[in-house]
Coordinates of C-alpha atoms in Angstrom, one line a residue:
X226 CA 4.0 27.0 36.9
X227 CA 3.8 26.6 33.6
X228 CA 5.1 23.2 32.1
X229 CA 7.5 23.4 29.0
X230 CA 6.4 20.5 26.8
X231 CA 8.5 20.9 24.1
X232 CA 11.3 20.9 26.5
X233 CA 10.3 17.2 27.7
X234 CA 10.0 16.2 24.2
X235 CA 13.4 17.0 23.3
X236 CA 14.7 15.5 26.6
X237 CA 12.7 12.0 25.3
X238 CA 14.4 12.0 21.7
X239 CA 17.7 12.5 23.3
X240 CA 17.2 9.7 25.9
X241 CA 16.2 7.9 22.9
X242 CA 19.1 8.5 21.1
X243 CA 21.4 7.8 24.2
X244 CA 19.5 4.1 24.6
X245 CA 20.4 3.6 20.8
X246 CA 23.8 4.4 20.9
X247 CA 24.1 2.0 24.0
X248 CA 22.4 -0.7 22.7
X249 CA 22.4 -0.6 18.8
X250 CA 20.2 -2.4 16.6
X251 CA 21.9 -6.3 16.1
X252 CA 21.0 -7.9 12.6
X253 CA 21.6 -12.1 12.3
X254 CA 21.3 -13.7 9.2
X255 CA 21.5 -17.3 8.7
X256 CA 21.3 -19.4 5.5
X257 CA 21.9 -22.5 7.3
X258 CA 19.2 -23.3 9.7
X259 CA 16.3 -23.6 7.4
X260 CA 16.2 -26.0 4.1
X261 CA 13.6 -23.6 2.7
X262 CA 14.4 -19.7 4.0
X263 CA 17.1 -17.6 5.1
X264 CA 16.4 -16.7 9.0
X265 CA 16.6 -12.9 9.9
X266 CA 17.0 -11.9 13.3
X267 CA 16.6 -8.6 14.5
X268 CA 17.3 -7.1 18.2
X269 CA 16.8 -3.8 19.1
X270 CA 15.8 -1.3 21.7
X271 CA 11.9 -1.0 21.9
X272 CA 9.9 1.7 20.5
X273 CA 6.5 2.2 18.9
X274 CA 6.5 1.5 15.2
X275 CA 9.7 -0.6 15.2
X276 CA 7.9 -3.4 13.9
X277 CA 6.4 -1.6 10.9
X278 CA 9.8 -0.2 10.5
X279 CA 11.5 -3.5 9.8
X280 CA 8.7 -5.0 8.0
X281 CA 9.0 -2.1 5.5
X282 CA 12.5 -2.8 5.0
X283 CA 12.0 -6.1 4.1
X284 CA 8.7 -5.8 1.9
X285 CA 10.3 -2.6 -0.1
X286 CA 13.2 -5.3 -0.9
X287 CA 10.5 -7.7 -2.4
X288 CA 11.4 -10.3 0.2
X289 CA 8.7 -12.8 0.9
X290 CA 8.0 -13.1 4.6
X291 CA 7.0 -17.0 5.3
X292 CA 7.1 -16.9 8.9
X293 CA 7.8 -14.3 11.8
X294 CA 7.8 -14.4 15.6
X295 CA 7.7 -11.5 17.2
X296 CA 8.6 -10.5 21.2
X297 CA 8.9 -6.8 22.4
X298 CA 7.8 -7.2 26.0
X299 CA 9.9 -4.2 28.0
X300 CA 12.5 -2.1 26.5
X301 CA 13.6 -4.7 24.2
X302 CA 12.6 -6.2 20.7
X303 CA 13.1 -9.2 19.1
X304 CA 11.8 -10.5 15.4
X305 CA 12.7 -13.5 13.7
X306 CA 11.9 -13.7 10.0
X307 CA 11.7 -16.4 7.8
X308 CA 12.0 -15.2 4.2
X309 CA 13.0 -16.1 0.8
X310 CA 12.8 -14.2 -2.9
X311 CA 10.2 -14.0 -5.2
X312 CA 10.7 -17.3 -6.6
X313 CA 10.9 -19.3 -2.9
X314 CA 14.7 -19.2 -2.9
X315 CA 16.6 -18.5 -0.5
X316 CA 18.6 -15.0 -0.4
X317 CA 22.3 -15.6 -1.4
X318 CA 23.3 -12.8 -3.2
X319 CA 25.7 -10.9 -1.1
X320 CA 24.6 -7.6 -2.3
X321 CA 21.1 -7.9 -1.0
X322 CA 22.4 -9.6 2.1
X323 CA 24.6 -6.6 3.1
X324 CA 21.8 -4.2 2.2
X325 CA 19.8 -5.9 4.7
X326 CA 22.0 -5.5 7.5
X327 CA 22.9 -1.8 6.3
X328 CA 19.1 -1.1 6.5
X329 CA 18.3 -2.8 9.8
X330 CA 21.4 -3.1 11.8
X331 CA 23.6 -0.5 14.2
X332 CA 24.9 1.4 10.8
X333 CA 20.9 2.6 9.9
X334 CA 19.7 3.3 13.7
X335 CA 16.1 3.3 12.2
X336 CA 17.4 7.2 11.7
X337 CA 14.1 9.9 12.2
X338 CA 14.0 10.2 8.3
X339 CA 13.0 7.0 7.4
X340 CA 11.1 6.9 10.3
X341 CA 8.9 9.8 9.1
X342 CA 8.8 8.7 5.3
X343 CA 5.6 8.5 5.7
X344 CA 5.2 12.4 5.5
X345 CA 6.1 14.8 3.1
X346 CA 10.0 16.0 2.6
X347 CA 11.4 18.2 0.0
X348 CA 12.4 16.7 -3.4
X349 CA 13.2 18.6 -6.4
X350 CA 12.5 15.3 -8.8
X351 CA 8.7 15.5 -8.8
X352 CA 5.9 17.1 -7.3
X353 CA 3.9 14.1 -5.0
X354 CA -0.4 14.8 -5.2
X355 CA -2.2 13.0 -3.3
X356 CA -6.0 12.4 -4.0
X357 CA -9.1 10.8 -2.6
X358 CA -12.3 10.8 -3.7
X359 CA -15.7 8.8 -4.5
X360 CA -14.8 5.9 -7.1
X361 CA -16.8 5.8 -10.5
X362 CA -16.1 5.1 -13.9
X363 CA -13.8 6.7 -16.0
X364 CA -11.8 8.8 -12.5
X365 CA -8.6 7.9 -13.5
X366 CA -8.9 8.9 -17.1
X367 CA -10.3 12.4 -16.2
X368 CA -7.2 12.9 -13.9
X369 CA -4.9 12.0 -16.0
X370 CA -6.2 14.0 -19.0
X371 CA -6.2 17.0 -16.5
X372 CA -2.9 16.4 -15.7
X373 CA -1.7 16.4 -19.5
X374 CA -3.6 19.4 -20.4
X375 CA -1.8 21.1 -17.5
X376 CA 1.8 20.2 -18.8
X377 CA 2.4 17.5 -16.1
X378 CA 4.0 14.0 -16.3
X379 CA 2.8 11.2 -14.3
X380 CA 6.3 9.4 -13.8
X381 CA 4.9 7.0 -10.8
X382 CA 1.7 6.5 -9.4
X383 CA -0.8 3.8 -7.4
X384 CA -4.1 4.0 -7.0
X385 CA -6.5 1.8 -5.1
X386 CA -10.1 1.3 -4.6
X387 CA -12.2 0.1 -1.9
X388 CA -15.5 0.2 -0.7
X389 CA -16.7 3.0 -3.2
X390 CA -13.5 5.0 -2.2
X391 CA -10.7 5.7 -4.5
X392 CA -7.1 7.1 -3.6
X393 CA -4.2 7.6 -5.3
X394 CA -0.5 8.8 -4.8
X395 CA 0.8 10.5 -8.2
X396 CA 4.4 11.5 -8.6
X397 CA 4.6 14.2 -11.7
X398 CA 7.1 16.3 -13.0
X399 CA 6.8 19.5 -15.1
X400 CA 6.7 18.6 -18.8
X401 CA 9.1 21.4 -20.0
X402 CA 11.6 21.1 -17.4
X403 CA 11.4 17.4 -16.3
X404 CA 11.6 18.0 -12.5
X405 CA 9.4 19.2 -9.6
X406 CA 6.6 21.8 -9.9
X407 CA 7.5 24.9 -7.7
X408 CA 5.2 27.9 -8.9
X409 CA 2.6 28.6 -5.6
X410 CA 0.0 29.7 -8.6
X411 CA 0.0 26.5 -10.4
X412 CA 0.1 24.3 -7.7
X413 CA -3.0 25.9 -6.4
X414 CA -4.5 25.7 -9.9
X415 CA -3.4 21.9 -10.3
X416 CA -5.2 21.1 -6.8
X417 CA -8.4 23.2 -7.5
X418 CA -8.9 21.6 -11.2
X419 CA -8.1 17.8 -9.8
X420 CA -10.7 18.7 -6.8
X421 CA -13.3 19.6 -9.1
X422 CA -12.5 16.3 -10.9
X423 CA -12.7 14.5 -7.9
X424 CA -16.2 15.7 -6.4
X425 CA -18.0 15.0 -9.9
X426 CA -21.5 14.8 -8.6
X427 CA -21.4 13.6 -5.6
X428 CA -22.6 15.7 -2.7
X429 CA -22.6 13.2 0.0
X430 CA -18.8 12.4 0.5
X431 CA -15.9 14.5 0.1
X432 CA -12.9 14.6 -2.3
X433 CA -9.5 15.7 -1.6
X434 CA -6.2 17.0 -3.1
X435 CA -2.9 17.4 -1.4
X436 CA 0.0 18.9 -3.7
X437 CA 3.5 19.2 -2.3
X438 CA 7.0 18.9 -3.0
X439 CA 7.9 15.5 -1.3
X440 CA 8.7 12.2 -0.7
X441 CA 6.4 9.7 0.7
X442 CA 6.2 5.9 1.4
X443 CA 3.4 5.6 -1.4
X444 CA 1.8 2.2 -0.1
X445 CA 1.7 3.2 3.9
X446 CA 0.3 6.4 2.5
X447 CA -2.3 4.9 0.6
X448 CA -3.2 3.0 3.8
X449 CA -3.3 6.0 5.9
X450 CA -5.4 8.0 3.2
X451 CA -8.4 5.6 2.8
X452 CA -8.1 4.8 6.3
X453 CA -8.6 8.8 7.2
X454 CA -11.6 8.6 4.1
X455 CA -13.3 6.0 6.3
X456 CA -12.9 3.4 4.1
X457 CA -13.8 0.7 6.1
X458 CA -17.5 1.5 6.7
X459 CA -19.5 -1.0 4.9
X460 CA -22.3 0.5 2.5
X461 CA -25.6 -0.8 2.8
X462 CA -25.5 -2.4 -0.5
X463 CA -22.2 -3.9 0.2
X464 CA -22.7 -7.5 -1.6
X465 CA -19.5 -8.8 -0.5
X466 CA -20.0 -12.4 0.4
X467 CA -18.9 -13.0 4.0
X468 CA -17.5 -16.1 3.4
X469 CA -15.2 -14.3 1.2
X470 CA -14.0 -11.9 3.6
X471 CA -11.0 -12.1 5.9
X472 CA -11.4 -13.9 9.2
X473 CA -10.8 -11.6 11.4
X474 CA -11.2 -12.0 15.5
X475 CA -10.6 -9.9 18.5
X476 CA -10.7 -11.2 22.0
X477 CA -9.0 -10.3 25.6
X478 CA -6.9 -12.7 27.6
X479 CA -8.0 -10.7 30.9
X480 CA -5.0 -12.5 32.9
X481 CA -2.3 -10.7 30.8
X482 CA -4.3 -7.4 29.8
X483 CA -3.9 -8.6 26.1
X484 CA -6.3 -8.4 23.3
X485 CA -5.6 -11.0 21.0
X486 CA -6.2 -10.3 17.1
X487 CA -6.0 -13.4 14.8
X488 CA -6.6 -13.1 11.1
X489 CA -7.2 -15.9 8.4
X490 CA -6.8 -15.3 4.6
X491 CA -5.8 -16.0 1.5
X492 CA -2.0 -15.2 1.7
X493 CA -0.1 -12.8 -0.8
X494 CA 3.0 -10.8 -0.7
X495 CA 2.6 -7.7 1.5
X496 CA -0.1 -9.2 3.6
X497 CA 1.9 -8.4 6.9
X498 CA 3.0 -5.0 6.0
X499 CA -0.8 -4.3 5.4
X500 CA -1.9 -5.8 8.8
X501 CA 0.9 -4.2 10.8
X502 CA 0.6 -0.9 9.2
X503 CA -3.0 -0.9 10.3
X504 CA -2.4 -1.8 13.6
X505 CA 0.1 0.9 14.1
X506 CA -1.5 3.9 12.7
X507 CA -4.4 3.0 14.8
X508 CA -2.2 3.3 17.9
X509 CA -1.6 -0.1 18.9
X510 CA 1.0 -2.0 20.1
X511 CA 2.1 -5.4 19.0
X512 CA 3.7 -7.3 22.1
X513 CA 4.1 -10.4 20.5
X514 CA 3.1 -12.1 17.2
X515 CA 3.3 -15.6 15.1
X516 CA 3.1 -15.2 11.7
X517 CA 2.8 -18.4 9.4
X518 CA 2.4 -18.0 5.4
X519 CA 3.5 -20.9 4.6
X520 CA 0.6 -22.2 3.4
X521 CA -2.2 -21.0 0.9
X522 CA -3.8 -19.6 3.9
X523 CA -1.9 -17.2 6.2
X524 CA -2.7 -17.0 9.9
X525 CA -1.5 -13.8 11.7
X526 CA -2.1 -13.8 15.8
X527 CA -1.1 -10.4 17.1
X528 CA -0.8 -9.5 21.2
X529 CA -1.7 -6.2 21.3
X530 CA -2.5 -3.3 23.8
X531 CA -3.6 0.3 22.8
X532 CA -0.9 3.0 23.1
X533 CA -2.3 4.1 26.1
X534 CA -1.5 0.4 27.8
X535 CA -5.3 -0.7 27.9
X536 CA -6.7 -3.8 25.7
X537 CA -9.7 -3.4 23.4
X538 CA -12.2 -2.4 25.9
X539 CA -15.7 -2.3 24.1
X540 CA -17.8 -4.0 21.5
X541 CA -17.8 -0.9 19.3
X542 CA -13.5 -0.7 19.5
X543 CA -13.4 -4.2 19.0
X544 CA -15.6 -4.3 16.0
X545 CA -13.6 -1.2 14.6
X546 CA -10.6 -2.9 14.8
X547 CA -12.1 -5.9 12.8
X548 CA -13.4 -3.6 10.0
X549 CA -10.1 -1.6 9.5
X550 CA -8.2 -4.9 9.0
X551 CA -10.8 -6.3 6.6
X552 CA -10.3 -3.0 4.7
X553 CA -6.4 -3.1 5.1
X554 CA -6.3 -6.5 3.5
X555 CA -8.9 -6.0 1.0
X556 CA -7.6 -2.7 -0.3
X557 CA -4.8 -4.4 -2.4
X558 CA -6.7 -7.3 -3.7
X559 CA -6.1 -7.4 -6.9
X560 CA -9.7 -8.5 -9.0
X561 CA -9.4 -9.2 -12.9
X562 CA -6.6 -9.6 -15.7
X563 CA -3.1 -8.2 -15.0
X564 CA -1.9 -6.6 -18.1
X565 CA 1.9 -4.8 -18.0
X566 CA 2.7 -2.0 -20.3
X567 CA 6.4 -1.5 -21.3
X568 CA 7.2 1.7 -23.8
X569 CA 8.9 4.6 -23.9
X570 CA 7.5 7.2 -21.3
X571 CA 6.5 10.3 -22.7
X572 CA 3.8 13.0 -21.6
X573 CA -0.1 12.1 -21.8
X574 CA 1.2 8.2 -22.1
X575 CA -1.1 7.1 -19.0
X576 CA -3.8 9.5 -20.3
X577 CA -3.6 8.0 -23.6
X578 CA -3.8 4.7 -21.9
X579 CA -6.6 4.3 -19.9
X580 CA -9.0 6.2 -22.3
X581 CA -8.4 3.2 -24.8
X582 CA -9.3 0.9 -21.6
X583 CA -12.5 3.2 -20.9
X584 CA -13.5 3.5 -24.4
X585 CA -13.2 -0.7 -24.9
X586 CA -15.5 -0.8 -21.6
X587 CA -13.0 -2.2 -19.3
X588 CA -12.7 -1.3 -16.0
X589 CA -9.2 -1.0 -14.0
X590 CA -9.3 -2.1 -10.1
X591 CA -5.6 -1.4 -9.5
X592 CA -2.7 0.4 -11.0
X593 CA 0.7 0.8 -10.4
X594 CA 3.0 3.3 -12.9
X595 CA 6.3 3.6 -13.2
X596 CA 9.0 5.0 -14.9
X597 CA 12.7 4.0 -15.0
X598 CA 15.5 4.9 -17.3
X599 CA 13.1 6.8 -19.6
X600 CA 10.9 3.7 -19.6
X601 CA 7.3 3.5 -18.5
X602 CA 6.4 0.1 -17.0
X603 CA 2.8 0.2 -16.0
X604 CA 0.3 -2.3 -14.4
X605 CA -3.3 -2.4 -14.9
X606 CA -5.8 -5.4 -13.5
X607 CA -8.9 -4.9 -15.6
X608 CA -12.3 -6.1 -15.7
X609 CA -15.5 -5.9 -18.1
X610 CA -17.0 -2.9 -17.0
X611 CA -20.2 -5.1 -16.3
X612 CA -18.2 -6.8 -13.7
X613 CA -17.7 -10.2 -15.9
X614 CA -14.5 -11.9 -17.0
X615 CA -12.4 -10.0 -19.8
X616 CA -13.6 -10.9 -23.3
X617 CA -10.0 -12.1 -25.0
X618 CA -11.0 -10.3 -28.3
X619 CA -11.3 -7.0 -26.8
X620 CA -7.8 -7.5 -25.3
X621 CA -6.4 -8.9 -28.6
X622 CA -7.7 -5.8 -30.2
X623 CA -6.4 -3.4 -27.8
X624 CA -3.0 -5.1 -28.1
X625 CA -3.0 -4.8 -31.6
X626 CA -3.4 -1.1 -31.5
X627 CA -0.8 -0.7 -28.8
X628 CA 1.9 -3.2 -29.9
X629 CA 1.7 -6.9 -29.1
X630 CA 5.3 -6.6 -27.3
X631 CA 3.9 -3.5 -25.8
X632 CA 1.0 -4.6 -24.0
X633 CA 1.5 -8.2 -22.3
X634 CA -0.9 -10.3 -20.7
X635 CA -0.1 -11.7 -17.3
X636 CA -2.7 -14.4 -16.9
X637 CA -5.7 -16.0 -18.6
X638 CA -8.9 -14.2 -19.4
X639 CA -11.0 -17.2 -18.7
X640 CA -9.3 -17.2 -15.5
X641 CA -10.7 -13.9 -14.2
X642 CA -12.6 -14.1 -11.0
X643 CA -16.5 -14.6 -10.9
X644 CA -18.5 -11.4 -10.5
X645 CA -19.7 -12.9 -7.3
X646 CA -15.9 -13.1 -5.9
X647 CA -14.9 -9.5 -6.8
X648 CA -14.7 -6.9 -3.9
X649 CA -17.6 -4.3 -3.2
X650 CA -16.1 -1.9 -5.5
X651 CA -14.7 -2.8 -8.9
X652 CA -15.3 1.1 -10.5
X653 CA -12.3 3.5 -11.2
X654 CA -11.6 3.9 -14.7
X655 CA -14.0 2.0 -16.5
X656 CA -16.0 3.4 -19.4
X657 CA -19.2 2.7 -21.2
X658 CA -18.8 4.2 -24.7
X659 CA -16.4 3.8 -27.4
X660 CA -16.1 7.5 -29.2
X661 CA -13.7 7.0 -31.5
X662 CA -10.5 5.1 -33.2
X663 CA -8.1 4.0 -30.9
X664 CA -5.4 4.7 -33.3
X665 CA -6.2 8.4 -32.9
X666 CA -4.2 8.4 -29.8
X667 CA -1.3 7.6 -31.5
X668 CA 0.6 5.1 -29.1
X669 CA 1.4 3.3 -32.2
X670 CA 1.1 3.9 -36.0
X671 CA -2.2 2.3 -37.7

């Protein structure tokens, strides 16, 4: 007798919908129980990935999660978050509180479209380009130059590097129409040329370019791309001091058939999202968790099982969990001096800016590119190409060319990390040669 698996999946999906209608998510927001934090409690029918969905909503709102208590044994999920805004204050804005309720409560029901936001969905606004390849000096400058030559405008982009690998999600529009690029032949050409740039001369590791009309949750997609690219595998020449790595341990609690994952590392925004994202995509279920990020050092404790119900059951699996969580934490660490560029958007802006950095021997370790109402708001983390703290004179000369008010320094050159504290990979956009005057790029008048 032949079994209809598709029918079974449909029945499971209908059953899940029924359970949700009978037990809709419930959100309680309390500003009285804590002197310093807003407390958000979420109760819901349980399913794999629900913790990540909740954390993703809070993180996307730029809320800082100070503490969290998670329990999801059986068919019910309960989570309590202590959160503040980015300035460390309680959330008192009624509009924000209402949005939290709508995003997490019964009205949202964690719609399937939200759950699949990491995939590709149709979009008329832009074309999504996903890039992975070997990290090297000048890579983003080359990629953005190719896109400019192909009459594409980069409206949003985020680029991460880790352990000799680079990944980027870029949203581009057609220069002529300002909308998504739909011509199949043109898309094929874009994919081919970008893949050639990513491959470079490296024959040992591959490169990948995906071009689609779609919407992605950029940060989760970057985690997935780098995980698939196995950036967690340490290189023989990985010189990062073990003392600087996140402290990740995995032990089995045999009485309860749980594996207990403990993480201690320097706290930073979105740390919880990064670790929960990785555990979820590695097909582990978080049954209980205790999160404390109220000190400079964050503490995370997860009680997990694999989705098949088993704990971590071998030394090899244990080591892989540790390495993958370390990588997830390290990917977002931003070495170097933070620069913010704000100016009127135009085609080729990203290419010009990264070329200026490259020709002044600066390396960009991470980048975020956004466009809002015709304005480009770009953030770059830069270092000296040799891995040394940035020379203030170089930054001053670049700012004089681009414009003192257009390019702002967020931090001090003297406080850039020393070379011994940098990640294993520090090259993405850097350059070695200064070939012509910066004024030629036309960002500002000389």
